[in-house]
mmCIF file of N, CA and C in Angstrom:
data_model
loop_
_atom_site.group_PDB
_atom_site.id
_atom_site.type_symbol
_atom_site.label_atom_id
_atom_site.label_comp_id
_atom_site.label_asym_id
_atom_site.label_seq_id
_atom_site.Cartn_x
_atom_site.Cartn_y
_atom_site.Cartn_z
ATOM 1 N N MET A 10 36.164 -8.620 35.558
ATOM 2 C CA MET A 10 35.631 -8.116 34.321
ATOM 3 C C MET A 10 34.113 -8.008 34.430
ATOM 4 N N ALA A 11 33.562 -6.900 33.983
ATOM 5 C CA ALA A 11 32.126 -6.665 34.094
ATOM 6 C C ALA A 11 31.368 -7.439 33.015
ATOM 7 N N ASP A 12 30.213 -7.944 33.420
ATOM 8 C CA ASP A 12 29.367 -8.681 32.484
ATOM 9 C C ASP A 12 28.530 -7.672 31.691
ATOM 10 N N THR A 13 28.595 -7.721 30.369
ATOM 11 C CA THR A 13 27.910 -6.719 29.538
ATOM 12 C C THR A 13 26.578 -7.206 28.984
ATOM 13 N N THR A 14 26.145 -8.400 29.366
ATOM 14 C CA THR A 14 24.862 -8.887 28.875
ATOM 15 C C THR A 14 23.733 -8.188 29.617
ATOM 16 N N LEU A 15 22.610 -8.007 28.930
ATOM 17 C CA LEU A 15 21.470 -7.331 29.526
ATOM 18 C C LEU A 15 20.511 -8.340 30.128
ATOM 19 N N SER A 16 19.866 -7.932 31.224
ATOM 20 C CA SER A 16 18.845 -8.788 31.811
ATOM 21 C C SER A 16 17.597 -8.754 30.932
ATOM 22 N N ALA A 17 16.650 -9.633 31.213
ATOM 23 C CA ALA A 17 15.421 -9.699 30.413
ATOM 24 C C ALA A 17 14.647 -8.385 30.507
ATOM 25 N N ASN A 18 14.571 -7.793 31.691
ATOM 26 C CA ASN A 18 13.847 -6.529 31.853
ATOM 27 C C ASN A 18 14.541 -5.391 31.123
ATOM 28 N N ALA A 19 15.871 -5.387 31.145
ATOM 29 C CA ALA A 19 16.612 -4.338 30.437
ATOM 30 C C ALA A 19 16.398 -4.461 28.936
ATOM 31 N N LYS A 20 16.322 -5.688 28.427
ATOM 32 C CA LYS A 20 16.055 -5.891 27.004
ATOM 33 C C LYS A 20 14.678 -5.366 26.636
ATOM 34 N N LYS A 21 13.681 -5.618 27.508
ATOM 35 C CA LYS A 21 12.327 -5.132 27.248
ATOM 36 C C LYS A 21 12.302 -3.607 27.227
ATOM 37 N N ARG A 22 12.978 -2.993 28.188
ATOM 38 C CA ARG A 22 13.019 -1.528 28.242
ATOM 39 C C ARG A 22 13.688 -0.967 26.995
ATOM 40 N N THR A 23 14.754 -1.601 26.546
ATOM 41 C CA THR A 23 15.471 -1.149 25.355
ATOM 42 C C THR A 23 14.600 -1.300 24.118
ATOM 43 N N ALA A 24 13.915 -2.432 23.987
ATOM 44 C CA ALA A 24 13.042 -2.661 22.831
ATOM 45 C C ALA A 24 11.889 -1.669 22.833
ATOM 46 N N SER A 25 11.348 -1.392 24.001
ATOM 47 C CA SER A 25 10.239 -0.445 24.102
ATOM 48 C C SER A 25 10.691 0.954 23.695
ATOM 49 N N ARG A 26 11.884 1.348 24.132
ATOM 50 C CA ARG A 26 12.402 2.666 23.793
ATOM 51 C C ARG A 26 12.651 2.775 22.289
ATOM 52 N N VAL A 27 13.189 1.710 21.698
ATOM 53 C CA VAL A 27 13.469 1.718 20.267
ATOM 54 C C VAL A 27 12.178 1.839 19.478
ATOM 55 N N SER A 28 11.143 1.067 19.846
ATOM 56 C CA SER A 28 9.888 1.118 19.101
ATOM 57 C C SER A 28 9.207 2.470 19.266
ATOM 58 N N SER A 29 9.282 3.083 20.439
ATOM 59 C CA SER A 29 8.660 4.397 20.618
ATOM 60 C C SER A 29 9.438 5.468 19.856
ATOM 61 N N GLU A 30 10.759 5.352 19.804
ATOM 62 C CA GLU A 30 11.553 6.304 19.017
ATOM 63 C C GLU A 30 11.256 6.159 17.531
ATOM 64 N N ARG A 31 11.098 4.919 17.074
ATOM 65 C CA ARG A 31 10.784 4.673 15.664
ATOM 66 C C ARG A 31 9.420 5.262 15.318
ATOM 67 N N ARG A 32 8.443 5.072 16.207
ATOM 68 C CA ARG A 32 7.097 5.599 15.999
ATOM 69 C C ARG A 32 7.101 7.125 15.982
ATOM 70 N N SER A 33 7.812 7.739 16.923
ATOM 71 C CA SER A 33 7.848 9.203 16.979
ATOM 72 C C SER A 33 8.631 9.787 15.790
ATOM 73 N N SER A 34 9.640 9.075 15.319
ATOM 74 C CA SER A 34 10.389 9.537 14.150
ATOM 75 C C SER A 34 9.508 9.547 12.915
ATOM 76 N N ARG A 35 8.690 8.497 12.753
ATOM 77 C CA ARG A 35 7.776 8.430 11.617
ATOM 78 C C ARG A 35 6.746 9.545 11.702
ATOM 79 N N THR A 36 6.236 9.817 12.882
ATOM 80 C CA THR A 36 5.266 10.898 13.069
ATOM 81 C C THR A 36 5.890 12.249 12.723
ATOM 82 N N ARG A 37 7.135 12.443 13.117
ATOM 83 C CA ARG A 37 7.847 13.689 12.819
ATOM 84 C C ARG A 37 8.065 13.842 11.314
ATOM 85 N N ARG A 38 8.468 12.756 10.645
ATOM 86 C CA ARG A 38 8.653 12.809 9.188
ATOM 87 C C ARG A 38 7.337 13.088 8.483
ATOM 88 N N HIS A 39 6.247 12.471 8.961
ATOM 89 C CA HIS A 39 4.950 12.675 8.322
ATOM 90 C C HIS A 39 4.477 14.121 8.507
ATOM 91 N N ALA A 40 4.699 14.695 9.675
ATOM 92 C CA ALA A 40 4.313 16.090 9.916
ATOM 93 C C ALA A 40 5.095 17.031 8.999
ATOM 94 N N ARG A 41 6.372 16.743 8.808
ATOM 95 C CA ARG A 41 7.200 17.558 7.925
ATOM 96 C C ARG A 41 6.708 17.453 6.483
ATOM 97 N N LEU A 42 6.298 16.265 6.090
ATOM 98 C CA LEU A 42 5.789 16.034 4.743
ATOM 99 C C LEU A 42 4.438 16.719 4.539
ATOM 100 N N ARG A 43 3.585 16.677 5.556
ATOM 101 C CA ARG A 43 2.236 17.231 5.440
ATOM 102 C C ARG A 43 2.225 18.755 5.356
ATOM 103 N N LYS A 44 3.321 19.401 5.757
ATOM 104 C CA LYS A 44 3.415 20.855 5.595
ATOM 105 C C LYS A 44 3.395 21.232 4.125
ATOM 106 N N LYS A 45 3.933 20.343 3.287
ATOM 107 C CA LYS A 45 4.081 20.635 1.873
ATOM 108 C C LYS A 45 3.017 19.969 1.007
ATOM 109 N N VAL A 46 2.491 18.831 1.431
ATOM 110 C CA VAL A 46 1.567 18.039 0.623
ATOM 111 C C VAL A 46 0.138 18.296 1.066
ATOM 112 N N ASN A 47 -0.706 18.713 0.102
ATOM 113 C CA ASN A 47 -2.108 18.970 0.400
ATOM 114 C C ASN A 47 -2.942 18.500 -0.781
ATOM 115 N N GLY A 48 -4.050 17.819 -0.509
ATOM 116 C CA GLY A 48 -4.904 17.302 -1.563
ATOM 117 C C GLY A 48 -5.979 18.290 -1.955
ATOM 118 N N THR A 49 -6.219 18.422 -3.244
ATOM 119 C CA THR A 49 -7.268 19.291 -3.773
ATOM 120 C C THR A 49 -8.254 18.429 -4.550
ATOM 121 N N PRO A 50 -9.406 18.971 -4.930
ATOM 122 C CA PRO A 50 -10.345 18.167 -5.724
ATOM 123 C C PRO A 50 -9.744 17.729 -7.071
ATOM 124 N N ALA A 51 -8.921 18.580 -7.680
ATOM 125 C CA ALA A 51 -8.315 18.233 -8.967
ATOM 126 C C ALA A 51 -7.165 17.240 -8.791
ATOM 127 N N ARG A 52 -6.450 17.342 -7.669
ATOM 128 C CA ARG A 52 -5.284 16.486 -7.420
ATOM 129 C C ARG A 52 -5.304 16.025 -5.966
ATOM 130 N N PRO A 53 -6.081 14.975 -5.660
ATOM 131 C CA PRO A 53 -6.190 14.526 -4.266
ATOM 132 C C PRO A 53 -4.905 13.889 -3.751
ATOM 133 N N ARG A 54 -4.859 13.715 -2.455
ATOM 134 C CA ARG A 54 -3.692 13.153 -1.785
ATOM 135 C C ARG A 54 -3.845 11.642 -1.688
ATOM 136 N N LEU A 55 -2.847 10.910 -2.152
ATOM 137 C CA LEU A 55 -2.818 9.447 -2.047
ATOM 138 C C LEU A 55 -2.060 9.102 -0.771
ATOM 139 N N VAL A 56 -2.806 8.720 0.266
ATOM 140 C CA VAL A 56 -2.234 8.483 1.592
ATOM 141 C C VAL A 56 -1.979 7.002 1.802
ATOM 142 N N VAL A 57 -0.810 6.667 2.328
ATOM 143 C CA VAL A 57 -0.447 5.282 2.610
ATOM 144 C C VAL A 57 -0.348 5.100 4.114
ATOM 145 N N ASN A 58 -0.989 4.062 4.624
ATOM 146 C CA ASN A 58 -0.847 3.683 6.022
ATOM 147 C C ASN A 58 -0.418 2.224 6.040
ATOM 148 N N ARG A 59 0.690 1.953 6.709
ATOM 149 C CA ARG A 59 1.297 0.630 6.680
ATOM 150 C C ARG A 59 1.399 0.083 8.093
ATOM 151 N N SER A 60 1.070 -1.189 8.245
ATOM 152 C CA SER A 60 1.338 -1.882 9.498
ATOM 153 C C SER A 60 2.290 -3.027 9.192
ATOM 154 N N SER A 61 2.547 -3.851 10.164
ATOM 155 C CA SER A 61 3.472 -4.954 9.913
ATOM 156 C C SER A 61 2.877 -5.969 8.944
ATOM 157 N N ARG A 62 1.553 -6.075 8.886
ATOM 158 C CA ARG A 62 0.916 -7.068 8.017
ATOM 159 C C ARG A 62 0.133 -6.469 6.859
ATOM 160 N N HIS A 63 -0.425 -5.279 7.047
ATOM 161 C CA HIS A 63 -1.374 -4.758 6.065
ATOM 162 C C HIS A 63 -0.978 -3.388 5.544
ATOM 163 N N LEU A 64 -1.655 -3.009 4.466
ATOM 164 C CA LEU A 64 -1.424 -1.732 3.800
ATOM 165 C C LEU A 64 -2.790 -1.148 3.456
ATOM 166 N N VAL A 65 -3.023 0.101 3.827
ATOM 167 C CA VAL A 65 -4.280 0.780 3.532
ATOM 168 C C VAL A 65 -3.948 2.048 2.766
ATOM 169 N N VAL A 66 -4.654 2.288 1.652
ATOM 170 C CA VAL A 66 -4.408 3.443 0.799
ATOM 171 C C VAL A 66 -5.722 4.176 0.588
ATOM 172 N N GLN A 67 -5.681 5.523 0.662
ATOM 173 C CA GLN A 67 -6.875 6.332 0.448
ATOM 174 C C GLN A 67 -6.556 7.503 -0.463
ATOM 175 N N LEU A 68 -7.536 7.912 -1.247
ATOM 176 C CA LEU A 68 -7.468 9.150 -2.015
ATOM 177 C C LEU A 68 -8.304 10.170 -1.270
ATOM 178 N N ILE A 69 -7.685 11.246 -0.791
ATOM 179 C CA ILE A 69 -8.377 12.206 0.059
ATOM 180 C C ILE A 69 -8.348 13.597 -0.555
ATOM 181 N N ASP A 70 -9.519 14.221 -0.590
ATOM 182 C CA ASP A 70 -9.654 15.631 -0.957
ATOM 183 C C ASP A 70 -9.626 16.410 0.355
ATOM 184 N N ASP A 71 -8.511 17.081 0.642
ATOM 185 C CA ASP A 71 -8.355 17.779 1.923
ATOM 186 C C ASP A 71 -9.214 19.028 2.018
ATOM 187 N N VAL A 72 -9.582 19.623 0.896
ATOM 188 C CA VAL A 72 -10.408 20.829 0.919
ATOM 189 C C VAL A 72 -11.797 20.490 1.464
ATOM 190 N N ALA A 73 -12.398 19.432 0.928
ATOM 191 C CA ALA A 73 -13.731 19.024 1.375
ATOM 192 C C ALA A 73 -13.665 18.064 2.560
ATOM 193 N N GLY A 74 -12.507 17.437 2.767
ATOM 194 C CA GLY A 74 -12.368 16.488 3.862
ATOM 195 C C GLY A 74 -13.040 15.161 3.574
ATOM 196 N N HIS A 75 -13.027 14.736 2.296
ATOM 197 C CA HIS A 75 -13.683 13.495 1.897
ATOM 198 C C HIS A 75 -12.688 12.500 1.324
ATOM 199 N N THR A 76 -12.980 11.228 1.553
ATOM 200 C CA THR A 76 -12.221 10.160 0.927
ATOM 201 C C THR A 76 -12.905 9.808 -0.386
ATOM 202 N N LEU A 77 -12.174 9.905 -1.484
ATOM 203 C CA LEU A 77 -12.740 9.642 -2.802
ATOM 204 C C LEU A 77 -12.687 8.166 -3.170
ATOM 205 N N ALA A 78 -11.628 7.476 -2.766
ATOM 206 C CA ALA A 78 -11.481 6.049 -3.050
ATOM 207 C C ALA A 78 -10.517 5.455 -2.029
ATOM 208 N N ALA A 79 -10.627 4.146 -1.832
ATOM 209 C CA ALA A 79 -9.747 3.467 -0.885
ATOM 210 C C ALA A 79 -9.488 2.042 -1.358
ATOM 211 N N ALA A 80 -8.363 1.500 -0.944
ATOM 212 C CA ALA A 80 -8.026 0.100 -1.217
ATOM 213 C C ALA A 80 -7.155 -0.400 -0.061
ATOM 214 N N SER A 81 -7.205 -1.709 0.165
ATOM 215 C CA SER A 81 -6.506 -2.254 1.313
ATOM 216 C C SER A 81 -6.178 -3.725 1.102
ATOM 217 N N THR A 82 -5.202 -4.213 1.848
ATOM 218 C CA THR A 82 -4.905 -5.642 1.824
ATOM 219 C C THR A 82 -5.908 -6.409 2.668
ATOM 220 N N LEU A 83 -6.781 -5.715 3.378
ATOM 221 C CA LEU A 83 -7.806 -6.366 4.188
ATOM 222 C C LEU A 83 -8.998 -6.830 3.353
ATOM 223 N N GLU A 84 -9.078 -6.386 2.095
ATOM 224 C CA GLU A 84 -10.189 -6.765 1.231
ATOM 225 C C GLU A 84 -10.069 -8.232 0.836
ATOM 226 N N ALA A 85 -11.202 -8.853 0.584
ATOM 227 C CA ALA A 85 -11.252 -10.301 0.347
ATOM 228 C C ALA A 85 -10.424 -10.731 -0.860
ATOM 229 N N ASP A 86 -10.525 -9.991 -1.976
ATOM 230 C CA ASP A 86 -9.791 -10.423 -3.173
ATOM 231 C C ASP A 86 -8.285 -10.253 -3.028
ATOM 232 N N VAL A 87 -7.840 -9.311 -2.230
ATOM 233 C CA VAL A 87 -6.400 -9.137 -2.005
ATOM 234 C C VAL A 87 -5.909 -10.126 -0.961
ATOM 235 N N ARG A 88 -6.749 -10.432 0.021
ATOM 236 C CA ARG A 88 -6.365 -11.380 1.059
ATOM 237 C C ARG A 88 -6.101 -12.762 0.491
ATOM 238 N N THR A 89 -6.901 -13.151 -0.498
ATOM 239 C CA THR A 89 -6.739 -14.479 -1.094
ATOM 240 C C THR A 89 -5.635 -14.500 -2.151
ATOM 241 N N PHE A 90 -5.118 -13.328 -2.489
ATOM 242 C CA PHE A 90 -4.055 -13.215 -3.485
ATOM 243 C C PHE A 90 -2.786 -13.881 -2.958
ATOM 244 N N GLU A 91 -2.211 -14.757 -3.769
ATOM 245 C CA GLU A 91 -0.991 -15.451 -3.356
ATOM 246 C C GLU A 91 0.219 -14.547 -3.567
ATOM 247 N N GLY A 92 1.143 -14.603 -2.641
ATOM 248 C CA GLY A 92 2.374 -13.834 -2.770
ATOM 249 C C GLY A 92 2.775 -13.204 -1.452
ATOM 250 N N ASP A 93 3.924 -12.569 -1.460
ATOM 251 C CA ASP A 93 4.416 -11.921 -0.247
ATOM 252 C C ASP A 93 3.771 -10.545 -0.086
ATOM 253 N N LYS A 94 4.180 -9.827 0.943
ATOM 254 C CA LYS A 94 3.586 -8.522 1.230
ATOM 255 C C LYS A 94 3.847 -7.514 0.123
ATOM 256 N N LYS A 95 4.979 -7.620 -0.534
ATOM 257 C CA LYS A 95 5.302 -6.705 -1.624
ATOM 258 C C LYS A 95 4.384 -6.945 -2.829
ATOM 259 N N ALA A 96 4.076 -8.200 -3.096
ATOM 260 C CA ALA A 96 3.158 -8.535 -4.189
ATOM 261 C C ALA A 96 1.747 -8.031 -3.876
ATOM 262 N N LYS A 97 1.351 -8.134 -2.616
ATOM 263 C CA LYS A 97 0.033 -7.628 -2.215
ATOM 264 C C LYS A 97 -0.009 -6.105 -2.312
ATOM 265 N N ALA A 98 1.098 -5.446 -2.011
ATOM 266 C CA ALA A 98 1.167 -3.986 -2.145
ATOM 267 C C ALA A 98 1.005 -3.587 -3.604
ATOM 268 N N THR A 99 1.590 -4.364 -4.511
ATOM 269 C CA THR A 99 1.433 -4.112 -5.944
ATOM 270 C C THR A 99 -0.025 -4.251 -6.344
ATOM 271 N N LYS A 100 -0.695 -5.271 -5.836
ATOM 272 C CA LYS A 100 -2.114 -5.493 -6.133
ATOM 273 C C LYS A 100 -2.961 -4.323 -5.623
ATOM 274 N N VAL A 101 -2.645 -3.810 -4.434
ATOM 275 C CA VAL A 101 -3.376 -2.670 -3.869
ATOM 276 C C VAL A 101 -3.140 -1.425 -4.721
ATOM 277 N N GLY A 102 -1.929 -1.250 -5.231
ATOM 278 C CA GLY A 102 -1.629 -0.126 -6.116
ATOM 279 C C GLY A 102 -2.459 -0.169 -7.389
ATOM 280 N N GLU A 103 -2.603 -1.366 -7.950
ATOM 281 C CA GLU A 103 -3.437 -1.521 -9.147
ATOM 282 C C GLU A 103 -4.898 -1.223 -8.832
ATOM 283 N N LEU A 104 -5.362 -1.698 -7.669
ATOM 284 C CA LEU A 104 -6.753 -1.461 -7.260
ATOM 285 C C LEU A 104 -7.049 0.019 -7.081
ATOM 286 N N ILE A 105 -6.155 0.741 -6.399
ATOM 287 C CA ILE A 105 -6.414 2.162 -6.146
ATOM 288 C C ILE A 105 -6.367 2.955 -7.445
ATOM 289 N N ALA A 106 -5.535 2.547 -8.388
ATOM 290 C CA ALA A 106 -5.486 3.229 -9.682
ATOM 291 C C ALA A 106 -6.798 3.029 -10.435
ATOM 292 N N ALA A 107 -7.333 1.814 -10.390
ATOM 293 C CA ALA A 107 -8.605 1.536 -11.069
ATOM 294 C C ALA A 107 -9.748 2.313 -10.415
ATOM 295 N N ARG A 108 -9.767 2.350 -9.086
ATOM 296 C CA ARG A 108 -10.835 3.066 -8.374
ATOM 297 C C ARG A 108 -10.710 4.570 -8.551
ATOM 298 N N ALA A 109 -9.500 5.058 -8.699
ATOM 299 C CA ALA A 109 -9.301 6.488 -8.949
ATOM 300 C C ALA A 109 -9.837 6.857 -10.323
ATOM 301 N N ARG A 110 -9.587 6.000 -11.313
ATOM 302 C CA ARG A 110 -10.131 6.250 -12.654
ATOM 303 C C ARG A 110 -11.659 6.288 -12.612
ATOM 304 N N GLU A 111 -12.274 5.372 -11.849
ATOM 305 C CA GLU A 111 -13.736 5.359 -11.707
ATOM 306 C C GLU A 111 -14.248 6.642 -11.075
ATOM 307 N N ALA A 112 -13.455 7.205 -10.157
ATOM 308 C CA ALA A 112 -13.837 8.447 -9.481
ATOM 309 C C ALA A 112 -13.490 9.677 -10.323
ATOM 310 N N GLY A 113 -12.841 9.473 -11.473
ATOM 311 C CA GLY A 113 -12.497 10.578 -12.358
ATOM 312 C C GLY A 113 -11.198 11.282 -11.992
ATOM 313 N N VAL A 114 -10.328 10.592 -11.290
ATOM 314 C CA VAL A 114 -9.056 11.173 -10.856
ATOM 315 C C VAL A 114 -7.931 10.581 -11.695
ATOM 316 N N THR A 115 -7.090 11.456 -12.249
ATOM 317 C CA THR A 115 -5.937 10.978 -13.021
ATOM 318 C C THR A 115 -4.609 11.393 -12.391
ATOM 319 N N ALA A 116 -4.609 12.503 -11.653
ATOM 320 C CA ALA A 116 -3.370 12.999 -11.036
ATOM 321 C C ALA A 116 -3.552 13.072 -9.525
ATOM 322 N N VAL A 117 -2.536 12.655 -8.791
ATOM 323 C CA VAL A 117 -2.578 12.670 -7.328
ATOM 324 C C VAL A 117 -1.274 13.233 -6.774
ATOM 325 N N VAL A 118 -1.295 13.553 -5.488
ATOM 326 C CA VAL A 118 -0.099 13.925 -4.743
ATOM 327 C C VAL A 118 0.192 12.753 -3.813
ATOM 328 N N PHE A 119 1.396 12.212 -3.852
ATOM 329 C CA PHE A 119 1.729 11.010 -3.077
ATOM 330 C C PHE A 119 2.170 11.391 -1.679
ATOM 331 N N ASP A 120 1.453 10.879 -0.687
ATOM 332 C CA ASP A 120 1.787 11.073 0.726
ATOM 333 C C ASP A 120 2.198 9.718 1.271
ATOM 334 N N ARG A 121 3.498 9.506 1.414
ATOM 335 C CA ARG A 121 4.000 8.212 1.853
ATOM 336 C C ARG A 121 3.844 8.006 3.353
ATOM 337 N N GLY A 122 3.298 8.979 4.059
ATOM 338 C CA GLY A 122 2.990 8.820 5.471
ATOM 339 C C GLY A 122 4.196 8.774 6.379
ATOM 340 N N GLY A 123 5.323 9.300 5.947
ATOM 341 C CA GLY A 123 6.522 9.270 6.769
ATOM 342 C C GLY A 123 7.302 7.984 6.631
ATOM 343 N N TYR A 124 6.789 7.043 5.866
ATOM 344 C CA TYR A 124 7.504 5.790 5.644
ATOM 345 C C TYR A 124 8.570 6.005 4.574
ATOM 346 N N VAL A 125 9.625 5.224 4.654
ATOM 347 C CA VAL A 125 10.707 5.317 3.693
ATOM 348 C C VAL A 125 10.205 4.808 2.340
ATOM 349 N N TYR A 126 10.537 5.516 1.257
ATOM 350 C CA TYR A 126 10.119 5.107 -0.084
ATOM 351 C C TYR A 126 10.982 3.930 -0.505
ATOM 352 N N HIS A 127 10.547 2.744 -0.090
ATOM 353 C CA HIS A 127 11.338 1.535 -0.269
ATOM 354 C C HIS A 127 10.408 0.349 -0.074
ATOM 355 N N GLY A 128 10.679 -0.751 -0.715
ATOM 356 C CA GLY A 128 9.929 -1.978 -0.481
ATOM 357 C C GLY A 128 8.475 -1.878 -0.870
ATOM 358 N N ARG A 129 7.585 -2.084 0.116
ATOM 359 C CA ARG A 129 6.144 -2.109 -0.150
ATOM 360 C C ARG A 129 5.612 -0.764 -0.616
ATOM 361 N N ILE A 130 6.151 0.326 -0.077
ATOM 362 C CA ILE A 130 5.680 1.661 -0.458
ATOM 363 C C ILE A 130 6.056 1.939 -1.917
ATOM 364 N N ALA A 131 7.267 1.608 -2.302
ATOM 365 C CA ALA A 131 7.708 1.813 -3.681
ATOM 366 C C ALA A 131 6.942 0.909 -4.642
ATOM 367 N N ALA A 132 6.672 -0.337 -4.238
ATOM 368 C CA ALA A 132 5.923 -1.264 -5.083
ATOM 369 C C ALA A 132 4.506 -0.750 -5.309
ATOM 370 N N LEU A 133 3.885 -0.225 -4.270
ATOM 371 C CA LEU A 133 2.541 0.351 -4.374
ATOM 372 C C LEU A 133 2.543 1.543 -5.324
ATOM 373 N N ALA A 134 3.502 2.434 -5.178
ATOM 374 C CA ALA A 134 3.578 3.629 -6.018
ATOM 375 C C ALA A 134 3.821 3.269 -7.483
ATOM 376 N N ASP A 135 4.707 2.327 -7.730
ATOM 377 C CA ASP A 135 4.992 1.913 -9.107
ATOM 378 C C ASP A 135 3.764 1.293 -9.764
ATOM 379 N N ALA A 136 3.027 0.465 -9.008
ATOM 380 C CA ALA A 136 1.823 -0.159 -9.554
ATOM 381 C C ALA A 136 0.739 0.874 -9.833
ATOM 382 N N ALA A 137 0.633 1.870 -8.957
ATOM 383 C CA ALA A 137 -0.363 2.936 -9.177
ATOM 384 C C ALA A 137 -0.012 3.754 -10.418
ATOM 385 N N ARG A 138 1.275 4.010 -10.618
ATOM 386 C CA ARG A 138 1.715 4.735 -11.820
ATOM 387 C C ARG A 138 1.415 3.924 -13.080
ATOM 388 N N GLU A 139 1.704 2.638 -13.026
ATOM 389 C CA GLU A 139 1.434 1.778 -14.175
ATOM 390 C C GLU A 139 -0.062 1.670 -14.451
ATOM 391 N N GLY A 140 -0.870 1.805 -13.381
ATOM 392 C CA GLY A 140 -2.321 1.751 -13.519
ATOM 393 C C GLY A 140 -2.924 3.033 -14.080
ATOM 394 N N GLY A 141 -2.102 4.062 -14.259
ATOM 395 C CA GLY A 141 -2.586 5.289 -14.901
ATOM 396 C C GLY A 141 -2.583 6.520 -14.026
ATOM 397 N N LEU A 142 -2.236 6.386 -12.749
ATOM 398 C CA LEU A 142 -2.179 7.577 -11.896
ATOM 399 C C LEU A 142 -0.895 8.346 -12.183
ATOM 400 N N GLU A 143 -1.010 9.655 -12.161
ATOM 401 C CA GLU A 143 0.141 10.511 -12.445
ATOM 402 C C GLU A 143 0.558 11.227 -11.165
ATOM 403 N N PHE A 144 1.791 10.989 -10.725
ATOM 404 C CA PHE A 144 2.365 11.721 -9.590
ATOM 405 C C PHE A 144 3.866 11.662 -9.619
#
């Protein structure tokens, strides 16, 4: 009977292939999304970039190529915030909504960056909506 267990090197190769496929799939989804989503001065693009630990959000005017506002879990007040990653995403959503109001922005186009609208991304979007952003 053949042994079906994988060696350590085979496991590494498999994990590497899976992570590269996951990365390329996200890039493909984001490219498909970006064909349709474009930020204007009246309605900038709310871009989400997610890593395993952090979340970075920007309001971008694609016509001028400028970032109007940004918020992140890397900021000191969010870093000290107690809670899990989803709670921190909610805090970042509230922050970006407040900074958007300061910049005079009320309506945005949501660019989830190819990430699935679930978990931290959904929590961020819900908090931004509650903070007054319309999308």
